[in-house]
Amino acid sequence: MSKYNITEDGYYGRYGGAYVPEMLYPNVEELRQQYVSIIESPSFRAEFEKLLTDYVGRPTPLYLASRLSEKYNATIYLKREDLNHTGAHKVNNTLGQILLAKRLGKTRIIAETGAGQHGVATATMCALMNLPCVVYMGETDIARQRPNVERMKLLGAEVRPALSGSRTLKDATNEAIRDWINHPSDTYYIIGSVVGPHPYPDMVARFQSVISREIRQQLLKETGHENPDYLVACVGGGSNAAGTFYHYLQEEQVKLVAVEAGGLGVHTGKTAATTTVGTPGIIHGSKTLLMQTRDGQIIEPHSISAGLDYPGIGPLHAWLFESGRGKFYSATDEEAYQAGIQLSRLEGIIPALESAHALAALAFLPLIPSDTVVVTLSGRGDKDLQTYIDRGGY
Amino acid sequence: MNRITSLFRQKKEQVLSVFFTAGFPALQDTVPVLTALQEAGADLVEIGMPYSDPMADGPVIQASNTRALGNGMSVELLFEQLKDIRTHIHIPILLMGYYNPVLQYGVEQFVTQAAAAGIDGIIIPDLPLQEYEQQYQQLFQAHKLSNVFLVTPQTPEDRLLHIDRLSTGFIYIVSSSSTTGNQQQQQGHDSYFSRIRQTPLQNPALIGFNIKDQESFRYACQYAAGAIIGSAFIRVLEQADDLRPAIHAFIQQLRGAAEPLPSVPHRQTATL
């Protein structure tokens, strides 16, 4: 175990922990006591791996993006999480958690969602496992992510609008937590990112770690080396980044690049660049970096991408930032949007706007021709078509 | 002696604790509401410090938090409002709120100022037991501040005893399956309440969550030293045209016995 792994108490450095009211303590404690033994059991692993292969469509390709490589004068691979069933990396985690929920004897599933990708992935798994599903989604996000709302409904989930606060992802998370408090025994809460009280950040990172496990194998086969020079991923809560970095945390020569949503610019007040404007505090049960006022009230983030529109980051990322292990950049709405168009034109791949932030950071890295870079393309852009259309200019 | 400890020495039953949000309905209502509650016969009060993301609270308290923050309420301003209350308020006062605003204010500064203002206890529902024990217990003790923890039906016996050892003042009994203001029936919790009553605890217990009227108050009082009322009282404040008579009427209805409304309203000297 190295300093980047979670401690027994559920901390990464000084970040993490489980700051939950007593009403949630039994649920969180039950999970804490059981998650490792369940997810490391042979029967769990077998079922998880089989469904990842047969149902999700893994392994996802590691694609050498030649024209993008030419553009940035380095060797650039894309880890194609966009090719997963449901169109993003989110499904790796929802599959893992629903299998865990079943083993815990839970009969009802709840989730929060921002852009709707985690909600769709959860609704999909609930349909597959025949479990009732309630997805909380901010009223504002329901309006701007209509296709995903309809997908969830089509899959049989109930989408409940979060009407409190700014009516976006953080409020949907609050509503899901309240639902869990009100249904402590039968309900399992599938958190969509590496956030929330311990053990969620570690559990979600483990389920997403399939991304870096595959990168290692694929890169070795492709180049003869397991290690790239750079791994690049976008960070909202940070689940695709956690999965991308997971098996490389100890490989100090591999540079871990996390890209946050700069919004209109990190100093405009319309941003989601938590490591730039955030300070340590507690959000959704975890000690981490978050955007807050001097009084400790949580500030509304802004991003063109609903999936990055979250005022905190997972505690692992707060620790990677603070320890210097991770290099954090931010890309503005416009930079991400242009990077999305660029990938569409160069490689014939329309990326999700979340993933476009990771692509935008290629311009910021001091790349040299011998560098090998892996960018995780966390999701596809279909859900963002309306945003692309509204912005125009392509 | 700490006013909470002293209250429970004198009064072993029918203790009424009332929760309200600071800076609600209007920014300067904190002290008038507190004053009216004392006049009307509340035994102790819990003043809620508003938070942007109150995850254990139902819609009524959430809305009061949002409104109070919109009014400009903050921890700093609350201490300003409370600095002279001990000139006329003698009932115990607790501050209740989420951990993050307290953490940002600085726990040590918070505790010091609370004690200086004459606050008797603190309730921070999302402060872990272990963190309190390792980092703050001595600080609280040095300032003679009670720290109150919550227990639920799922709290195991050993944890309940641990909570009891760390608590001073009273233990806050909640239903595990409820955010605040949830309209569930209390009946059916009999075995849970009885179990707690039969556990040899050093602290008295108050039952919170789902207390809304005389019937639910009396029911809770069968099993504990008293009960805490929150959302139902916030609703009264929300709907009242004139706070003082509305508060008196509500407390009277709850107690089931008339406590006369003093003819001359006690006005706090304006300090703000």
PDB file of C-alpha atoms in Angstrom, chain A residues 175-374:
ATOM      1  CA  GLU A 175     -32.336  14.539  -2.366  1.00  0.00           C
ATOM      2  CA  ALA A 176     -30.913  11.066  -2.905  1.00  0.00           C
ATOM      3  CA  ILE A 177     -29.303  11.193   0.559  1.00  0.00           C
ATOM      4  CA  ARG A 178     -32.656  12.261   2.069  1.00  0.00           C
ATOM      5  CA  ASP A 179     -34.391   9.377   0.316  1.00  0.00           C
ATOM      6  CA  TRP A 180     -31.789   7.013   1.753  1.00  0.00           C
ATOM      7  CA  ILE A 181     -32.357   8.383   5.256  1.00  0.00           C
ATOM      8  CA  ASN A 182     -36.083   7.770   4.803  1.00  0.00           C
ATOM      9  CA  HIS A 183     -35.603   4.222   3.440  1.00  0.00           C
ATOM     10  CA  PRO A 184     -32.658   2.853   5.385  1.00  0.00           C
ATOM     11  CA  SER A 185     -33.263  -0.856   5.220  1.00  0.00           C
ATOM     12  CA  ASP A 186     -34.450  -1.794   1.734  1.00  0.00           C
ATOM     13  CA  THR A 187     -32.702   0.842  -0.369  1.00  0.00           C
ATOM     14  CA  TYR A 188     -29.239   0.963  -1.881  1.00  0.00           C
ATOM     15  CA  TYR A 189     -27.833   4.306  -3.020  1.00  0.00           C
ATOM     16  CA  ILE A 190     -25.644   4.024  -6.128  1.00  0.00           C
ATOM     17  CA  ILE A 191     -23.390   7.085  -6.027  1.00  0.00           C
ATOM     18  CA  GLY A 192     -22.098   7.956  -9.481  1.00  0.00           C
ATOM     19  CA  SER A 193     -18.662   9.287  -8.708  1.00  0.00           C
ATOM     20  CA  VAL A 194     -15.696   8.960  -6.360  1.00  0.00           C
ATOM     21  CA  VAL A 195     -17.431  11.240  -3.859  1.00  0.00           C
ATOM     22  CA  GLY A 196     -19.555  10.769  -0.752  1.00  0.00           C
ATOM     23  CA  PRO A 197     -18.736   9.145   2.574  1.00  0.00           C
ATOM     24  CA  HIS A 198     -16.178   6.359   2.850  1.00  0.00           C
ATOM     25  CA  PRO A 199     -16.305   3.687   1.412  1.00  0.00           C
ATOM     26  CA  TYR A 200     -17.913   5.160  -1.723  1.00  0.00           C
ATOM     27  CA  PRO A 201     -14.831   6.958  -3.100  1.00  0.00           C
ATOM     28  CA  ASP A 202     -12.712   3.822  -2.834  1.00  0.00           C
ATOM     29  CA  MET A 203     -15.463   1.494  -3.989  1.00  0.00           C
ATOM     30  CA  VAL A 204     -16.261   3.546  -7.092  1.00  0.00           C
ATOM     31  CA  ALA A 205     -12.534   3.892  -7.872  1.00  0.00           C
ATOM     32  CA  ARG A 206     -12.163   0.105  -7.673  1.00  0.00           C
ATOM     33  CA  PHE A 207     -15.051  -0.446 -10.083  1.00  0.00           C
ATOM     34  CA  GLN A 208     -13.655   2.151 -12.488  1.00  0.00           C
ATOM     35  CA  SER A 209     -10.115   0.785 -12.171  1.00  0.00           C
ATOM     36  CA  VAL A 210     -10.915  -1.576 -15.044  1.00  0.00           C
ATOM     37  CA  ILE A 211     -10.032   1.410 -17.246  1.00  0.00           C
ATOM     38  CA  SER A 212      -6.374   1.578 -16.171  1.00  0.00           C
ATOM     39  CA  ARG A 213      -6.082  -2.194 -15.949  1.00  0.00           C
ATOM     40  CA  GLU A 214      -6.980  -2.381 -19.630  1.00  0.00           C
ATOM     41  CA  ILE A 215      -4.776   0.589 -20.547  1.00  0.00           C
ATOM     42  CA  ARG A 216      -1.760  -1.227 -19.082  1.00  0.00           C
ATOM     43  CA  GLN A 217      -2.452  -4.417 -20.976  1.00  0.00           C
ATOM     44  CA  GLN A 218      -3.299  -2.678 -24.223  1.00  0.00           C
ATOM     45  CA  LEU A 219      -0.382  -0.275 -24.088  1.00  0.00           C
ATOM     46  CA  LEU A 220       2.024  -3.122 -23.393  1.00  0.00           C
ATOM     47  CA  LYS A 221       0.731  -5.013 -26.398  1.00  0.00           C
ATOM     48  CA  GLU A 222       0.739  -1.923 -28.597  1.00  0.00           C
ATOM     49  CA  THR A 223       4.049  -0.320 -27.599  1.00  0.00           C
ATOM     50  CA  GLY A 224       5.944  -2.838 -25.515  1.00  0.00           C
ATOM     51  CA  HIS A 225       5.621  -0.587 -22.446  1.00  0.00           C
ATOM     52  CA  GLU A 226       2.925  -0.506 -19.812  1.00  0.00           C
ATOM     53  CA  ASN A 227       3.533   3.100 -18.871  1.00  0.00           C
ATOM     54  CA  PRO A 228       2.642   6.152 -20.915  1.00  0.00           C
ATOM     55  CA  ASP A 229       4.242   9.525 -20.201  1.00  0.00           C
ATOM     56  CA  TYR A 230       0.885  11.141 -19.557  1.00  0.00           C
ATOM     57  CA  LEU A 231      -2.573  10.003 -18.555  1.00  0.00           C
ATOM     58  CA  VAL A 232      -5.217  12.661 -19.128  1.00  0.00           C
ATOM     59  CA  ALA A 233      -8.798  12.648 -17.854  1.00  0.00           C
ATOM     60  CA  CYS A 234     -11.501  15.168 -16.999  1.00  0.00           C
ATOM     61  CA  VAL A 235     -12.619  15.636 -13.397  1.00  0.00           C
ATOM     62  CA  GLY A 236     -16.047  16.585 -12.130  1.00  0.00           C
ATOM     63  CA  GLY A 237     -16.385  14.332  -9.093  1.00  0.00           C
ATOM     64  CA  GLY A 238     -13.591  12.405 -10.777  1.00  0.00           C
ATOM     65  CA  SER A 239     -14.674   8.826 -11.422  1.00  0.00           C
ATOM     66  CA  ASN A 240     -13.233   8.365 -14.911  1.00  0.00           C
ATOM     67  CA  ALA A 241     -10.010  10.031 -13.791  1.00  0.00           C
ATOM     68  CA  ALA A 242      -9.826   7.769 -10.725  1.00  0.00           C
ATOM     69  CA  GLY A 243     -10.293   4.736 -12.979  1.00  0.00           C
ATOM     70  CA  THR A 244      -7.707   6.005 -15.463  1.00  0.00           C
ATOM     71  CA  PHE A 245      -5.101   6.721 -12.768  1.00  0.00           C
ATOM     72  CA  TYR A 246      -5.820   3.784 -10.444  1.00  0.00           C
ATOM     73  CA  HIS A 247      -3.172   1.258 -11.494  1.00  0.00           C
ATOM     74  CA  TYR A 248      -0.646   4.022 -12.140  1.00  0.00           C
ATOM     75  CA  LEU A 249      -0.843   5.842  -8.813  1.00  0.00           C
ATOM     76  CA  GLN A 250       2.414   4.245  -7.679  1.00  0.00           C
ATOM     77  CA  GLU A 251       4.184   4.725 -11.016  1.00  0.00           C
ATOM     78  CA  GLU A 252       5.580   8.154 -10.257  1.00  0.00           C
ATOM     79  CA  GLN A 253       7.111   8.547 -13.743  1.00  0.00           C
ATOM     80  CA  VAL A 254       3.627   8.518 -15.276  1.00  0.00           C
ATOM     81  CA  LYS A 255       2.250  12.050 -15.134  1.00  0.00           C
ATOM     82  CA  LEU A 256      -1.386  12.130 -14.051  1.00  0.00           C
ATOM     83  CA  VAL A 257      -3.235  15.030 -15.629  1.00  0.00           C
ATOM     84  CA  ALA A 258      -6.670  15.978 -14.320  1.00  0.00           C
ATOM     85  CA  VAL A 259      -8.700  18.549 -16.200  1.00  0.00           C
ATOM     86  CA  GLU A 260     -11.435  20.502 -14.472  1.00  0.00           C
ATOM     87  CA  ALA A 261     -14.173  22.610 -15.987  1.00  0.00           C
ATOM     88  CA  GLY A 262     -13.039  26.226 -16.100  1.00  0.00           C
ATOM     89  CA  GLY A 263     -16.504  27.387 -17.115  1.00  0.00           C
ATOM     90  CA  LEU A 264     -16.377  30.973 -18.333  1.00  0.00           C
ATOM     91  CA  GLY A 265     -12.939  31.310 -16.718  1.00  0.00           C
ATOM     92  CA  VAL A 266     -11.632  30.343 -13.304  1.00  0.00           C
ATOM     93  CA  HIS A 267     -11.851  33.872 -11.906  1.00  0.00           C
ATOM     94  CA  THR A 268     -15.244  34.807 -13.327  1.00  0.00           C
ATOM     95  CA  GLY A 269     -17.285  33.176 -10.565  1.00  0.00           C
ATOM     96  CA  LYS A 270     -18.793  30.978 -13.283  1.00  0.00           C
ATOM     97  CA  THR A 271     -16.566  27.951 -12.978  1.00  0.00           C
ATOM     98  CA  ALA A 272     -16.298  24.415 -11.643  1.00  0.00           C
ATOM     99  CA  ALA A 273     -12.490  24.452 -11.280  1.00  0.00           C
ATOM    100  CA  THR A 274     -12.471  23.244  -7.696  1.00  0.00           C
ATOM    101  CA  THR A 275      -8.713  22.964  -7.193  1.00  0.00           C
ATOM    102  CA  THR A 276      -8.256  26.565  -8.344  1.00  0.00           C
ATOM    103  CA  VAL A 277     -11.037  28.241  -6.360  1.00  0.00           C
ATOM    104  CA  GLY A 278     -11.887  25.623  -3.742  1.00  0.00           C
ATOM    105  CA  THR A 279     -10.780  25.169  -0.149  1.00  0.00           C
ATOM    106  CA  PRO A 280     -10.890  22.170   2.211  1.00  0.00           C
ATOM    107  CA  GLY A 281     -14.255  21.413   3.757  1.00  0.00           C
ATOM    108  CA  ILE A 282     -17.017  18.858   3.840  1.00  0.00           C
ATOM    109  CA  ILE A 283     -19.453  18.101   1.072  1.00  0.00           C
ATOM    110  CA  HIS A 284     -21.809  15.131   0.812  1.00  0.00           C
ATOM    111  CA  GLY A 285     -20.184  13.276   3.668  1.00  0.00           C
ATOM    112  CA  SER A 286     -16.561  13.639   2.654  1.00  0.00           C
ATOM    113  CA  LYS A 287     -13.723  15.968   3.578  1.00  0.00           C
ATOM    114  CA  THR A 288     -12.293  17.292   0.356  1.00  0.00           C
ATOM    115  CA  LEU A 289     -11.743  20.421  -1.696  1.00  0.00           C
ATOM    116  CA  LEU A 290     -14.923  22.262  -2.518  1.00  0.00           C
ATOM    117  CA  MET A 291     -16.171  25.599  -3.749  1.00  0.00           C
ATOM    118  CA  GLN A 292     -17.572  27.474  -0.795  1.00  0.00           C
ATOM    119  CA  THR A 293     -18.025  30.896   0.699  1.00  0.00           C
ATOM    120  CA  ARG A 294     -15.963  32.079   3.651  1.00  0.00           C
ATOM    121  CA  ASP A 295     -18.974  31.031   5.791  1.00  0.00           C
ATOM    122  CA  GLY A 296     -18.846  27.459   4.534  1.00  0.00           C
ATOM    123  CA  GLN A 297     -21.897  27.668   2.290  1.00  0.00           C
ATOM    124  CA  ILE A 298     -21.506  25.692  -0.914  1.00  0.00           C
ATOM    125  CA  ILE A 299     -21.181  27.768  -4.087  1.00  0.00           C
ATOM    126  CA  GLU A 300     -22.982  26.915  -7.297  1.00  0.00           C
ATOM    127  CA  PRO A 301     -20.589  25.758  -9.977  1.00  0.00           C
ATOM    128  CA  HIS A 302     -20.869  26.487 -13.674  1.00  0.00           C
ATOM    129  CA  SER A 303     -19.825  24.420 -16.654  1.00  0.00           C
ATOM    130  CA  ILE A 304     -20.978  23.899 -20.224  1.00  0.00           C
ATOM    131  CA  SER A 305     -20.898  20.235 -19.292  1.00  0.00           C
ATOM    132  CA  ALA A 306     -23.544  19.052 -16.830  1.00  0.00           C
ATOM    133  CA  GLY A 307     -21.339  16.115 -15.827  1.00  0.00           C
ATOM    134  CA  LEU A 308     -18.580  18.421 -14.542  1.00  0.00           C
ATOM    135  CA  ASP A 309     -20.982  20.872 -12.920  1.00  0.00           C
ATOM    136  CA  TYR A 310     -20.180  19.827  -9.339  1.00  0.00           C
ATOM    137  CA  PRO A 311     -18.746  22.073  -6.599  1.00  0.00           C
ATOM    138  CA  GLY A 312     -16.330  19.485  -5.192  1.00  0.00           C
ATOM    139  CA  ILE A 313     -13.929  16.745  -6.262  1.00  0.00           C
ATOM    140  CA  GLY A 314     -13.446  13.292  -4.823  1.00  0.00           C
ATOM    141  CA  PRO A 315     -11.079  13.076  -1.829  1.00  0.00           C
ATOM    142  CA  LEU A 316      -8.560  11.017  -3.831  1.00  0.00           C
ATOM    143  CA  HIS A 317      -8.215  13.914  -6.270  1.00  0.00           C
ATOM    144  CA  ALA A 318      -7.936  16.477  -3.486  1.00  0.00           C
ATOM    145  CA  TRP A 319      -5.031  14.407  -2.190  1.00  0.00           C
ATOM    146  CA  LEU A 320      -3.430  13.973  -5.628  1.00  0.00           C
ATOM    147  CA  PHE A 321      -3.635  17.732  -6.035  1.00  0.00           C
ATOM    148  CA  GLU A 322      -2.250  18.546  -2.620  1.00  0.00           C
ATOM    149  CA  SER A 323       0.548  15.978  -2.757  1.00  0.00           C
ATOM    150  CA  GLY A 324       1.544  17.120  -6.244  1.00  0.00           C
ATOM    151  CA  ARG A 325       1.073  13.595  -7.639  1.00  0.00           C
ATOM    152  CA  GLY A 326      -1.618  14.884  -9.961  1.00  0.00           C
ATOM    153  CA  LYS A 327      -1.253  17.903 -12.260  1.00  0.00           C
ATOM    154  CA  PHE A 328      -4.484  19.858 -12.442  1.00  0.00           C
ATOM    155  CA  TYR A 329      -5.510  22.034 -15.359  1.00  0.00           C
ATOM    156  CA  SER A 330      -8.781  23.608 -16.305  1.00  0.00           C
ATOM    157  CA  ALA A 331     -10.351  24.110 -19.700  1.00  0.00           C
ATOM    158  CA  THR A 332     -12.983  26.761 -20.308  1.00  0.00           C
ATOM    159  CA  ASP A 333     -16.360  26.087 -21.877  1.00  0.00           C
ATOM    160  CA  GLU A 334     -15.068  27.505 -25.156  1.00  0.00           C
ATOM    161  CA  GLU A 335     -11.796  25.539 -25.102  1.00  0.00           C
ATOM    162  CA  ALA A 336     -13.674  22.329 -24.431  1.00  0.00           C
ATOM    163  CA  TYR A 337     -16.210  23.085 -27.121  1.00  0.00           C
ATOM    164  CA  GLN A 338     -13.458  23.748 -29.692  1.00  0.00           C
ATOM    165  CA  ALA A 339     -11.634  20.574 -28.652  1.00  0.00           C
ATOM    166  CA  GLY A 340     -14.878  18.663 -29.197  1.00  0.00           C
ATOM    167  CA  ILE A 341     -15.217  20.021 -32.715  1.00  0.00           C
ATOM    168  CA  GLN A 342     -11.543  19.322 -33.384  1.00  0.00           C
ATOM    169  CA  LEU A 343     -11.831  15.665 -32.416  1.00  0.00           C
ATOM    170  CA  SER A 344     -14.959  15.316 -34.515  1.00  0.00           C
ATOM    171  CA  ARG A 345     -13.091  16.659 -37.573  1.00  0.00           C
ATOM    172  CA  LEU A 346      -9.752  14.918 -37.031  1.00  0.00           C
ATOM    173  CA  GLU A 347     -10.893  11.509 -35.875  1.00  0.00           C
ATOM    174  CA  GLY A 348     -14.593  11.230 -36.678  1.00  0.00           C
ATOM    175  CA  ILE A 349     -15.463  10.975 -32.999  1.00  0.00           C
ATOM    176  CA  ILE A 350     -17.932  13.401 -31.403  1.00  0.00           C
ATOM    177  CA  PRO A 351     -16.934  13.464 -27.730  1.00  0.00           C
ATOM    178  CA  ALA A 352     -19.056  14.232 -24.716  1.00  0.00           C
ATOM    179  CA  LEU A 353     -18.380  17.781 -23.555  1.00  0.00           C
ATOM    180  CA  GLU A 354     -16.956  16.348 -20.323  1.00  0.00           C
ATOM    181  CA  SER A 355     -14.338  14.389 -22.279  1.00  0.00           C
ATOM    182  CA  ALA A 356     -13.706  17.398 -24.506  1.00  0.00           C
ATOM    183  CA  HIS A 357     -12.191  19.130 -21.461  1.00  0.00           C
ATOM    184  CA  ALA A 358      -9.547  16.397 -21.263  1.00  0.00           C
ATOM    185  CA  LEU A 359      -8.831  16.824 -24.980  1.00  0.00           C
ATOM    186  CA  ALA A 360      -8.538  20.594 -24.591  1.00  0.00           C
ATOM    187  CA  ALA A 361      -5.709  20.099 -22.096  1.00  0.00           C
ATOM    188  CA  LEU A 362      -3.503  18.544 -24.812  1.00  0.00           C
ATOM    189  CA  ALA A 363      -2.763  22.103 -25.892  1.00  0.00           C
ATOM    190  CA  PHE A 364      -1.495  22.974 -22.394  1.00  0.00           C
ATOM    191  CA  LEU A 365       0.930  20.062 -21.958  1.00  0.00           C
ATOM    192  CA  PRO A 366       4.638  20.525 -22.781  1.00  0.00           C
ATOM    193  CA  LEU A 367       4.598  17.547 -25.129  1.00  0.00           C
ATOM    194  CA  ILE A 368       7.667  16.350 -26.989  1.00  0.00           C
ATOM    195  CA  PRO A 369       7.595  13.960 -29.988  1.00  0.00           C
ATOM    196  CA  SER A 370       8.712  10.938 -27.969  1.00  0.00           C
ATOM    197  CA  ASP A 371       5.825  11.305 -25.511  1.00  0.00           C
ATOM    198  CA  THR A 372       3.062   8.742 -25.280  1.00  0.00           C
ATOM    199  CA  VAL A 373      -0.219  10.146 -24.024  1.00  0.00           C
ATOM    200  CA  VAL A 374      -3.428   8.335 -23.135  1.00  0.00           C
TER     201      VAL A 374
END
